[in-house]
Amino acid sequence: MISVQDQVYDIIAKEASIERARIAPGSTLKDLEISSLDAVQIIFAIEERFEIYMPYNNPSFDVDTVGGLVDTVERLLREKRTA
Amino acid sequence: MHRVVITGMGCISALGHGAEACWQAMREGRSGIGPIAAIPTELLNVRVAAEVKDYDPLAHFDEKRLVLLDRFTQFALIAAREAVAQSGLPRAGGLGEDSAAIIGTGVGGQTTVDDSYRRLYGERVARVHPFTVPRMMANAAASHVSMEFGITGPAFAVSSACASANHAIGLAFDMVRRGQMRAAIAGGSEACITVGSLKGWEALRVLATDTCRPFCRDRRGMVLGEGAGIFVLETLETARARGAPILAELAGFGMSADAADLVLPSEAGAARAIAGALKDAGLAPERIDYINAHGTGTAANDVTETRALRRVFGDHAGRLAVSSTKAVHGHALGAAGAIELVAAVRAITDGVVPPTANFTAPDPDCDLDYVPNEARERTVGAALSNSFAFGGLNAVLALRRVE
């Protein structure tokens, strides 16, 4: 089974047309020079893939870094399983 | 070139029915934002908006006519009736071929589109209302205004997303200024609070889930609004000759395109439209007292707009009163500039600057005087009203007090 991290990396690489090797947990979307339009497409693709709703404007979730995005997805998937 | 004045204005928004009610709420910083009531919310993550309240279409239109009118056209007609009544323009025989109707809208008949698609795709009913097309078309409001007031000159819609109303008013202004038209009915209308439209805005991640706090550190985004603002424009000579009320002079108009990002605002593009309006009006920057900001409450707009104002006004920027009334009437997209022009006109006529409501603490990157929470008495000799749209389209109107 492909890990959540791998799937998120794949989505970012595809939607933003960047080399997958450039992506690291500490990278921010800004570091990766991802435009705001690509960023919303990445969020949309993540939501579609995992069937979750990604929070925004919510300080209890870090969605600024790639690692934060992965953690958020994992947390939402856990919540969905226990719901 | 003629001097152009506003002799009538009408408005309907979350703040009330009529320009007076809307202005009073703006002045008091009384918010029209609240839980969405007019549409089902179970599919929505964002459940606040600035809806027009206590609205009964049958109080304004008979049933037979209503089947032809999307909600955005209804709003435009209601505001146009108020504006024309205030102006005292004689309606008998129609306003004629030397009058124009130019109404901005971001999308047009979104309620009609949403309803018919739900029927078709959701309820699998393979038939939609026969007036779906004439109701949803973006020019429906302009067409109905032309018909109701017998306007047989130019009539059309202008669409530039959130700058639609300012572009519409600017074009009408130019027609009257050049002497091409004796009078113009211009403004903007939008009825965008539908499930389909809200889902689209949600997905862009620019909507606040609480309220709209322009220029604040803890702002969370914009809140959708709806309504219409409509104005009667005439030359100063004709207005004086017939003893019409002269609310303010529409003195200049600046427009620009960023030609950069589809959704991120540009400081340079905004600054060019602001400077263009000043130049067109022949106003030195120091003459401006009040700016009704675009001030959406999004992370990007408020900082960019602040920088653009600093770039154009230099030292005078610190002496400007800058406020965003979107904190109370939400972002009414294609109607935004028109609803906000009510604020700019009344600031001039009343000598009161409306506040930026819901203000908590300023964003350190937003360092102007945003008139937090309390209206302020200030003689306003000249004012600007900013609109900066998705698509990088900017339109700024300049107003001046008529002595």
Short mmCIF file of N, CA, C and O in Angstrom, two decimals, chain B residues 102-224:
data_model
loop_
_atom_site.label_atom_id
_atom_site.label_comp_id
_atom_site.label_asym_id
_atom_site.label_seq_id
_atom_site.Cartn_x
_atom_site.Cartn_y
_atom_site.Cartn_z
N ILE B 102 -26.53 50.81 -18.09
CA ILE B 102 -25.33 49.97 -18.08
C ILE B 102 -25.18 49.36 -16.69
O ILE B 102 -24.94 50.07 -15.71
N ILE B 103 -25.40 48.05 -16.62
CA ILE B 103 -25.45 47.39 -15.32
C ILE B 103 -24.39 46.29 -15.26
O ILE B 103 -24.39 45.36 -16.07
N GLY B 104 -23.51 46.39 -14.29
CA GLY B 104 -22.47 45.39 -14.10
C GLY B 104 -22.98 44.18 -13.35
O GLY B 104 -23.85 44.30 -12.48
N THR B 105 -22.46 43.02 -13.69
CA THR B 105 -22.73 41.81 -12.91
C THR B 105 -21.58 40.84 -13.12
O THR B 105 -21.03 40.76 -14.23
N GLY B 106 -21.20 40.14 -12.07
CA GLY B 106 -20.09 39.20 -12.21
C GLY B 106 -20.49 38.00 -13.04
O GLY B 106 -19.75 37.54 -13.91
N VAL B 107 -21.69 37.49 -12.79
CA VAL B 107 -22.13 36.27 -13.47
C VAL B 107 -23.50 36.43 -14.11
O VAL B 107 -23.72 35.98 -15.23
N GLY B 108 -24.45 37.04 -13.41
CA GLY B 108 -25.80 37.13 -13.95
C GLY B 108 -26.75 36.25 -13.15
O GLY B 108 -26.65 36.21 -11.92
N GLY B 109 -27.61 35.53 -13.83
CA GLY B 109 -28.69 34.81 -13.16
C GLY B 109 -28.28 33.50 -12.53
O GLY B 109 -28.71 32.42 -12.93
N GLN B 110 -27.50 33.58 -11.46
CA GLN B 110 -26.97 32.35 -10.84
C GLN B 110 -28.05 31.52 -10.15
O GLN B 110 -27.96 30.30 -10.09
N THR B 111 -29.05 32.18 -9.61
CA THR B 111 -30.13 31.44 -8.95
C THR B 111 -30.87 30.59 -9.98
O THR B 111 -31.19 29.42 -9.74
N THR B 112 -31.10 31.17 -11.14
CA THR B 112 -31.78 30.45 -12.21
C THR B 112 -30.96 29.25 -12.67
O THR B 112 -31.48 28.15 -12.86
N VAL B 113 -29.66 29.46 -12.84
CA VAL B 113 -28.78 28.38 -13.28
C VAL B 113 -28.79 27.26 -12.24
O VAL B 113 -28.97 26.08 -12.56
N ASP B 114 -28.61 27.64 -10.97
CA ASP B 114 -28.55 26.65 -9.89
C ASP B 114 -29.85 25.83 -9.83
O ASP B 114 -29.82 24.61 -9.73
N ASP B 115 -30.99 26.54 -9.87
CA ASP B 115 -32.28 25.85 -9.77
C ASP B 115 -32.49 24.87 -10.93
O ASP B 115 -32.95 23.75 -10.73
N SER B 116 -32.14 25.32 -12.13
CA SER B 116 -32.42 24.45 -13.28
C SER B 116 -31.47 23.26 -13.30
O SER B 116 -31.87 22.16 -13.67
N TYR B 117 -30.22 23.45 -12.87
CA TYR B 117 -29.28 22.32 -12.85
C TYR B 117 -29.65 21.31 -11.78
O TYR B 117 -29.50 20.11 -11.96
N ARG B 118 -30.14 21.82 -10.65
CA ARG B 118 -30.54 20.88 -9.60
C ARG B 118 -31.69 20.00 -10.09
O ARG B 118 -31.68 18.79 -9.91
N ARG B 119 -32.63 20.64 -10.76
CA ARG B 119 -33.77 19.90 -11.32
C ARG B 119 -33.30 18.85 -12.32
O ARG B 119 -33.70 17.69 -12.28
N LEU B 120 -32.39 19.28 -13.18
CA LEU B 120 -31.94 18.43 -14.27
C LEU B 120 -31.04 17.29 -13.79
O LEU B 120 -31.32 16.12 -14.03
N TYR B 121 -29.96 17.64 -13.09
CA TYR B 121 -28.98 16.62 -12.70
C TYR B 121 -29.34 15.95 -11.38
O TYR B 121 -29.05 14.79 -11.17
N GLY B 122 -29.94 16.71 -10.47
CA GLY B 122 -30.24 16.19 -9.15
C GLY B 122 -31.55 15.42 -9.13
O GLY B 122 -31.60 14.28 -8.69
N GLU B 123 -32.58 16.05 -9.65
CA GLU B 123 -33.90 15.42 -9.59
C GLU B 123 -34.22 14.65 -10.86
O GLU B 123 -35.27 14.03 -10.96
N ARG B 124 -33.33 14.67 -11.82
CA ARG B 124 -33.47 13.94 -13.08
C ARG B 124 -34.77 14.29 -13.80
O ARG B 124 -35.41 13.43 -14.41
N VAL B 125 -35.19 15.54 -13.67
CA VAL B 125 -36.37 15.99 -14.41
C VAL B 125 -35.87 16.58 -15.72
O VAL B 125 -35.13 17.56 -15.73
N ALA B 126 -36.23 15.95 -16.83
CA ALA B 126 -35.62 16.31 -18.12
C ALA B 126 -36.31 17.52 -18.76
O ALA B 126 -36.50 17.57 -19.98
N ARG B 127 -36.69 18.48 -17.94
CA ARG B 127 -37.34 19.67 -18.48
C ARG B 127 -37.04 20.84 -17.54
O ARG B 127 -37.17 20.69 -16.33
N VAL B 128 -36.59 21.96 -18.10
CA VAL B 128 -36.37 23.13 -17.26
C VAL B 128 -37.36 24.21 -17.68
O VAL B 128 -37.99 24.12 -18.74
N HIS B 129 -37.45 25.25 -16.85
CA HIS B 129 -38.42 26.31 -17.12
C HIS B 129 -38.11 26.98 -18.46
O HIS B 129 -36.95 27.23 -18.78
N PRO B 130 -39.15 27.27 -19.26
CA PRO B 130 -38.89 27.86 -20.58
C PRO B 130 -38.22 29.23 -20.53
O PRO B 130 -37.66 29.66 -21.54
N PHE B 131 -38.25 29.91 -19.40
CA PHE B 131 -37.59 31.22 -19.31
C PHE B 131 -36.20 31.13 -18.68
O PHE B 131 -35.64 32.14 -18.27
N THR B 132 -35.67 29.92 -18.62
CA THR B 132 -34.34 29.75 -18.01
C THR B 132 -33.31 30.65 -18.69
O THR B 132 -32.55 31.36 -18.02
N VAL B 133 -33.28 30.66 -20.00
CA VAL B 133 -32.26 31.44 -20.71
C VAL B 133 -32.46 32.95 -20.54
O VAL B 133 -31.53 33.64 -20.13
N PRO B 134 -33.66 33.48 -20.81
CA PRO B 134 -33.79 34.93 -20.61
C PRO B 134 -33.64 35.38 -19.16
O PRO B 134 -33.33 36.54 -18.92
N ARG B 135 -33.85 34.47 -18.22
CA ARG B 135 -33.65 34.86 -16.82
C ARG B 135 -32.17 34.87 -16.45
O ARG B 135 -31.72 35.69 -15.67
N MET B 136 -31.41 33.90 -16.98
CA MET B 136 -30.03 33.76 -16.52
C MET B 136 -29.04 34.66 -17.25
O MET B 136 -27.96 34.92 -16.75
N MET B 137 -29.42 35.17 -18.41
CA MET B 137 -28.42 35.92 -19.19
C MET B 137 -27.92 37.14 -18.41
O MET B 137 -28.68 37.81 -17.71
N ALA B 138 -26.64 37.41 -18.57
CA ALA B 138 -25.99 38.45 -17.76
C ALA B 138 -26.56 39.84 -18.05
O ALA B 138 -26.49 40.73 -17.21
N ASN B 139 -27.12 40.03 -19.24
CA ASN B 139 -27.66 41.34 -19.60
C ASN B 139 -29.13 41.50 -19.19
O ASN B 139 -29.76 42.52 -19.50
N ALA B 140 -29.70 40.49 -18.51
CA ALA B 140 -31.13 40.56 -18.18
C ALA B 140 -31.44 41.82 -17.35
O ALA B 140 -32.43 42.50 -17.61
N ALA B 141 -30.58 42.14 -16.38
CA ALA B 141 -30.86 43.31 -15.55
C ALA B 141 -30.85 44.58 -16.39
O ALA B 141 -31.75 45.42 -16.28
N ALA B 142 -29.84 44.73 -17.25
CA ALA B 142 -29.76 45.94 -18.09
C ALA B 142 -30.99 46.01 -19.00
O ALA B 142 -31.57 47.09 -19.21
N SER B 143 -31.40 44.87 -19.53
CA SER B 143 -32.55 44.86 -20.44
C SER B 143 -33.83 45.25 -19.72
O SER B 143 -34.62 46.05 -20.23
N HIS B 144 -34.05 44.69 -18.54
CA HIS B 144 -35.27 45.02 -17.80
C HIS B 144 -35.27 46.47 -17.35
O HIS B 144 -36.32 47.12 -17.34
N VAL B 145 -34.11 47.00 -16.98
CA VAL B 145 -34.05 48.42 -16.62
C VAL B 145 -34.40 49.28 -17.83
O VAL B 145 -35.17 50.24 -17.75
N SER B 146 -33.86 48.90 -18.98
CA SER B 146 -34.17 49.68 -20.20
C SER B 146 -35.66 49.65 -20.50
O SER B 146 -36.26 50.67 -20.84
N MET B 147 -36.28 48.48 -20.32
CA MET B 147 -37.71 48.36 -20.62
C MET B 147 -38.56 49.13 -19.61
O MET B 147 -39.50 49.82 -19.98
N GLU B 148 -38.22 49.00 -18.33
CA GLU B 148 -39.05 49.66 -17.32
C GLU B 148 -39.01 51.18 -17.44
O GLU B 148 -40.02 51.85 -17.22
N PHE B 149 -37.85 51.72 -17.84
CA PHE B 149 -37.73 53.18 -17.87
C PHE B 149 -37.74 53.76 -19.29
O PHE B 149 -37.48 54.94 -19.48
N GLY B 150 -38.04 52.92 -20.27
CA GLY B 150 -38.10 53.41 -21.65
C GLY B 150 -36.78 54.00 -22.11
O GLY B 150 -36.74 55.03 -22.78
N ILE B 151 -35.70 53.33 -21.74
CA ILE B 151 -34.36 53.76 -22.16
C ILE B 151 -34.07 53.12 -23.51
O ILE B 151 -33.94 51.90 -23.61
N THR B 152 -33.99 53.92 -24.57
CA THR B 152 -33.82 53.34 -25.90
C THR B 152 -32.46 53.64 -26.51
O THR B 152 -32.21 53.39 -27.68
N GLY B 153 -31.55 54.18 -25.70
CA GLY B 153 -30.15 54.34 -26.13
C GLY B 153 -29.37 53.09 -25.80
O GLY B 153 -29.92 51.99 -25.75
N PRO B 154 -28.06 53.21 -25.55
CA PRO B 154 -27.23 52.04 -25.26
C PRO B 154 -27.66 51.35 -23.97
O PRO B 154 -27.89 52.03 -22.96
N ALA B 155 -27.78 50.03 -24.02
CA ALA B 155 -28.07 49.26 -22.81
C ALA B 155 -27.34 47.94 -22.92
O ALA B 155 -27.47 47.24 -23.92
N PHE B 156 -26.54 47.65 -21.91
CA PHE B 156 -25.79 46.38 -21.92
C PHE B 156 -25.24 46.10 -20.54
O PHE B 156 -25.25 46.96 -19.66
N ALA B 157 -24.76 44.85 -20.39
CA ALA B 157 -24.12 44.45 -19.13
C ALA B 157 -22.62 44.60 -19.28
O ALA B 157 -22.07 44.52 -20.39
N VAL B 158 -21.97 44.84 -18.15
CA VAL B 158 -20.51 44.86 -18.12
C VAL B 158 -20.08 43.81 -17.12
O VAL B 158 -20.66 43.70 -16.04
N SER B 159 -19.10 43.01 -17.49
CA SER B 159 -18.68 41.95 -16.58
C SER B 159 -17.18 41.95 -16.39
O SER B 159 -16.43 41.73 -17.34
N SER B 160 -16.75 42.22 -15.18
CA SER B 160 -15.34 42.12 -14.82
C SER B 160 -15.27 41.67 -13.37
O SER B 160 -14.63 42.30 -12.54
N ALA B 161 -15.98 40.58 -13.07
CA ALA B 161 -16.01 40.00 -11.72
C ALA B 161 -16.29 41.10 -10.69
O ALA B 161 -17.25 41.85 -10.84
N CYS B 162 -15.40 41.22 -9.72
CA CYS B 162 -15.64 42.14 -8.60
C CYS B 162 -15.50 43.61 -8.97
O CYS B 162 -15.73 44.47 -8.13
N ALA B 163 -15.09 43.92 -10.18
CA ALA B 163 -14.98 45.32 -10.60
C ALA B 163 -16.12 45.69 -11.55
O ALA B 163 -16.15 46.80 -12.08
N SER B 164 -17.07 44.79 -11.77
CA SER B 164 -18.12 45.00 -12.79
C SER B 164 -18.87 46.32 -12.59
O SER B 164 -19.07 47.08 -13.54
N ALA B 165 -19.28 46.60 -11.36
CA ALA B 165 -20.07 47.81 -11.12
C ALA B 165 -19.26 49.06 -11.43
O ALA B 165 -19.76 49.99 -12.06
N ASN B 166 -18.01 49.08 -10.98
CA ASN B 166 -17.21 50.28 -11.25
C ASN B 166 -16.93 50.45 -12.74
O ASN B 166 -16.95 51.58 -13.25
N HIS B 167 -16.69 49.36 -13.43
CA HIS B 167 -16.52 49.47 -14.89
C HIS B 167 -17.81 49.99 -15.54
O HIS B 167 -17.77 50.83 -16.45
N ALA B 168 -18.95 49.50 -15.09
CA ALA B 168 -20.24 49.93 -15.67
C ALA B 168 -20.46 51.42 -15.42
O ALA B 168 -20.82 52.18 -16.34
N ILE B 169 -20.24 51.84 -14.18
CA ILE B 169 -20.45 53.25 -13.83
C ILE B 169 -19.44 54.13 -14.58
O ILE B 169 -19.78 55.21 -15.08
N GLY B 170 -18.22 53.65 -14.70
CA GLY B 170 -17.19 54.40 -15.41
C GLY B 170 -17.53 54.60 -16.89
O GLY B 170 -17.35 55.69 -17.44
N LEU B 171 -18.05 53.55 -17.52
CA LEU B 171 -18.42 53.68 -18.94
C LEU B 171 -19.57 54.65 -19.11
O LEU B 171 -19.59 55.49 -20.02
N ALA B 172 -20.56 54.54 -18.22
CA ALA B 172 -21.72 55.44 -18.29
C ALA B 172 -21.28 56.89 -18.07
O ALA B 172 -21.73 57.81 -18.76
N PHE B 173 -20.39 57.07 -17.11
CA PHE B 173 -19.82 58.39 -16.80
C PHE B 173 -19.21 59.00 -18.06
O PHE B 173 -19.43 60.17 -18.40
N ASP B 174 -18.44 58.18 -18.77
CA ASP B 174 -17.77 58.69 -19.96
C ASP B 174 -18.76 59.09 -21.06
O ASP B 174 -18.57 60.09 -21.74
N MET B 175 -19.83 58.31 -21.20
CA MET B 175 -20.85 58.65 -22.21
C MET B 175 -21.51 59.99 -21.90
O MET B 175 -21.77 60.79 -22.80
N VAL B 176 -21.79 60.23 -20.62
CA VAL B 176 -22.45 61.48 -20.24
C VAL B 176 -21.46 62.63 -20.34
O VAL B 176 -21.77 63.72 -20.83
N ARG B 177 -20.24 62.38 -19.91
CA ARG B 177 -19.21 63.43 -19.94
C ARG B 177 -18.96 63.92 -21.37
O ARG B 177 -18.76 65.11 -21.60
N ARG B 178 -18.97 63.00 -22.31
CA ARG B 178 -18.71 63.39 -23.70
C ARG B 178 -19.93 64.00 -24.38
O ARG B 178 -19.87 64.37 -25.56
N GLY B 179 -21.05 64.04 -23.67
CA GLY B 179 -22.25 64.62 -24.27
C GLY B 179 -23.00 63.66 -25.17
O GLY B 179 -23.95 64.03 -25.85
N GLN B 180 -22.57 62.41 -25.17
CA GLN B 180 -23.22 61.41 -26.01
C GLN B 180 -24.60 61.06 -25.45
O GLN B 180 -25.53 60.79 -26.20
N MET B 181 -24.71 61.09 -24.12
CA MET B 181 -25.96 60.75 -23.44
C MET B 181 -26.34 61.89 -22.50
O MET B 181 -25.49 62.51 -21.87
N ARG B 182 -27.64 62.13 -22.40
CA ARG B 182 -28.15 63.14 -21.48
C ARG B 182 -28.19 62.58 -20.05
O ARG B 182 -27.94 63.30 -19.09
N ALA B 183 -28.52 61.30 -19.96
CA ALA B 183 -28.60 60.67 -18.64
C ALA B 183 -28.24 59.20 -18.77
O ALA B 183 -28.42 58.59 -19.83
N ALA B 184 -27.72 58.64 -17.70
CA ALA B 184 -27.42 57.20 -17.69
C ALA B 184 -27.82 56.61 -16.36
O ALA B 184 -27.66 57.24 -15.30
N ILE B 185 -28.38 55.39 -16.43
CA ILE B 185 -28.69 54.62 -15.23
C ILE B 185 -27.61 53.55 -15.18
O ILE B 185 -27.50 52.72 -16.09
N ALA B 186 -26.80 53.58 -14.13
CA ALA B 186 -25.66 52.66 -14.09
C ALA B 186 -25.42 52.14 -12.69
O ALA B 186 -25.74 52.80 -11.70
N GLY B 187 -24.86 50.94 -12.62
CA GLY B 187 -24.54 50.35 -11.32
C GLY B 187 -24.19 48.89 -11.47
O GLY B 187 -23.65 48.47 -12.50
N GLY B 188 -24.50 48.13 -10.45
CA GLY B 188 -24.19 46.70 -10.49
C GLY B 188 -25.18 45.91 -9.66
O GLY B 188 -25.81 46.45 -8.75
N SER B 189 -25.32 44.63 -10.02
CA SER B 189 -26.24 43.76 -9.30
C SER B 189 -25.70 42.34 -9.27
O SER B 189 -25.09 41.88 -10.24
N GLU B 190 -25.92 41.66 -8.16
CA GLU B 190 -25.45 40.28 -8.05
C GLU B 190 -26.32 39.54 -7.04
O GLU B 190 -26.72 40.10 -6.02
N ALA B 191 -26.63 38.29 -7.37
CA ALA B 191 -27.34 37.41 -6.42
C ALA B 191 -26.62 36.07 -6.50
O ALA B 191 -26.98 35.19 -7.28
N CYS B 192 -25.55 35.95 -5.73
CA CYS B 192 -24.59 34.86 -5.89
C CYS B 192 -24.63 33.86 -4.75
O CYS B 192 -23.78 32.99 -4.67
N ILE B 193 -25.61 34.01 -3.85
CA ILE B 193 -25.63 33.10 -2.70
C ILE B 193 -26.50 31.90 -3.06
O ILE B 193 -27.67 31.81 -2.73
N THR B 194 -25.88 30.99 -3.81
CA THR B 194 -26.52 29.73 -4.19
C THR B 194 -25.57 28.63 -3.74
O THR B 194 -24.37 28.88 -3.52
N VAL B 195 -26.09 27.41 -3.65
CA VAL B 195 -25.24 26.30 -3.20
C VAL B 195 -24.08 26.10 -4.17
O VAL B 195 -22.92 25.99 -3.76
N GLY B 196 -24.37 26.12 -5.47
CA GLY B 196 -23.32 25.90 -6.46
C GLY B 196 -22.24 26.96 -6.41
O GLY B 196 -21.04 26.66 -6.45
N SER B 197 -22.66 28.20 -6.33
CA SER B 197 -21.70 29.30 -6.29
C SER B 197 -20.86 29.24 -5.01
O SER B 197 -19.63 29.39 -5.04
N LEU B 198 -21.51 28.99 -3.87
CA LEU B 198 -20.77 28.93 -2.61
C LEU B 198 -19.76 27.80 -2.60
O LEU B 198 -18.64 27.95 -2.09
N LYS B 199 -20.12 26.66 -3.19
CA LYS B 199 -19.16 25.55 -3.24
C LYS B 199 -17.93 25.95 -4.04
O LYS B 199 -16.81 25.59 -3.69
N GLY B 200 -18.14 26.68 -5.11
CA GLY B 200 -17.01 27.15 -5.91
C GLY B 200 -16.10 28.08 -5.12
O GLY B 200 -14.87 27.95 -5.14
N TRP B 201 -16.70 29.01 -4.38
CA TRP B 201 -15.91 29.94 -3.57
C TRP B 201 -15.19 29.22 -2.44
O TRP B 201 -14.04 29.51 -2.12
N GLU B 202 -15.90 28.25 -1.83
CA GLU B 202 -15.27 27.45 -0.77
C GLU B 202 -14.01 26.78 -1.29
O GLU B 202 -12.97 26.76 -0.63
N ALA B 203 -14.10 26.20 -2.47
CA ALA B 203 -12.98 25.44 -3.03
C ALA B 203 -11.77 26.33 -3.29
O ALA B 203 -10.64 25.86 -3.28
N LEU B 204 -12.01 27.61 -3.53
CA LEU B 204 -10.89 28.55 -3.74
C LEU B 204 -10.22 28.92 -2.42
O LEU B 204 -9.15 29.51 -2.41
N ARG B 205 -10.88 28.61 -1.31
CA ARG B 205 -10.31 28.83 0.02
C ARG B 205 -10.03 30.29 0.31
O ARG B 205 -8.98 30.66 0.81
N VAL B 206 -10.98 31.12 -0.06
CA VAL B 206 -10.84 32.54 0.27
C VAL B 206 -11.99 33.02 1.16
O VAL B 206 -12.05 34.19 1.50
N LEU B 207 -12.90 32.11 1.54
CA LEU B 207 -14.05 32.53 2.35
C LEU B 207 -13.74 32.38 3.84
O LEU B 207 -13.18 31.37 4.27
N ALA B 208 -14.15 33.37 4.61
CA ALA B 208 -14.07 33.28 6.07
C ALA B 208 -15.25 32.46 6.57
O ALA B 208 -16.33 32.48 5.97
N THR B 209 -15.04 31.76 7.66
CA THR B 209 -16.14 30.98 8.24
C THR B 209 -16.80 31.72 9.40
O THR B 209 -17.80 31.28 9.93
N ASP B 210 -16.20 32.85 9.81
CA ASP B 210 -16.79 33.61 10.91
C ASP B 210 -17.40 34.91 10.41
O ASP B 210 -18.60 35.04 10.26
N THR B 211 -16.56 35.90 10.15
CA THR B 211 -17.05 37.16 9.61
C THR B 211 -15.93 37.81 8.82
O THR B 211 -14.85 37.25 8.68
N CYS B 212 -16.20 38.99 8.30
CA CYS B 212 -15.22 39.68 7.46
C CYS B 212 -14.53 40.77 8.29
O CYS B 212 -15.21 41.65 8.84
N ARG B 213 -13.20 40.68 8.39
CA ARG B 213 -12.43 41.63 9.18
C ARG B 213 -11.33 42.26 8.33
O ARG B 213 -10.16 41.91 8.47
N PRO B 214 -11.69 43.20 7.46
CA PRO B 214 -10.69 43.77 6.56
C PRO B 214 -9.54 44.42 7.33
O PRO B 214 -9.77 45.07 8.35
N PHE B 215 -8.35 44.20 6.85
CA PHE B 215 -7.11 44.82 7.33
C PHE B 215 -6.70 44.37 8.74
O PHE B 215 -5.75 44.90 9.30
N CYS B 216 -7.41 43.41 9.33
CA CYS B 216 -7.05 42.95 10.67
C CYS B 216 -6.06 41.80 10.60
O CYS B 216 -6.02 41.05 9.63
N ARG B 217 -5.30 41.64 11.69
CA ARG B 217 -4.31 40.57 11.76
C ARG B 217 -5.00 39.21 11.71
O ARG B 217 -4.48 38.26 11.14
N ASP B 218 -6.16 39.10 12.34
CA ASP B 218 -6.84 37.80 12.41
C ASP B 218 -7.94 37.67 11.35
O ASP B 218 -8.89 36.92 11.53
N ARG B 219 -7.80 38.36 10.23
CA ARG B 219 -8.81 38.22 9.18
C ARG B 219 -8.70 36.83 8.57
O ARG B 219 -7.62 36.27 8.42
N ARG B 220 -9.87 36.29 8.21
CA ARG B 220 -9.91 34.91 7.72
C ARG B 220 -10.36 34.82 6.28
O ARG B 220 -10.53 33.73 5.77
N GLY B 221 -10.66 35.95 5.65
CA GLY B 221 -11.11 35.87 4.27
C GLY B 221 -12.35 36.71 4.05
O GLY B 221 -12.75 37.49 4.91
N MET B 222 -12.94 36.54 2.88
CA MET B 222 -14.11 37.33 2.53
C MET B 222 -15.40 36.59 2.88
O MET B 222 -15.39 35.38 3.10
N VAL B 223 -16.49 37.36 2.92
CA VAL B 223 -17.81 36.78 3.12
C VAL B 223 -18.65 37.22 1.93
O VAL B 223 -18.66 38.41 1.58
N LEU B 224 -19.34 36.28 1.29
CA LEU B 224 -20.14 36.65 0.12
C LEU B 224 -21.34 37.50 0.53
O LEU B 224 -21.97 37.24 1.57
#
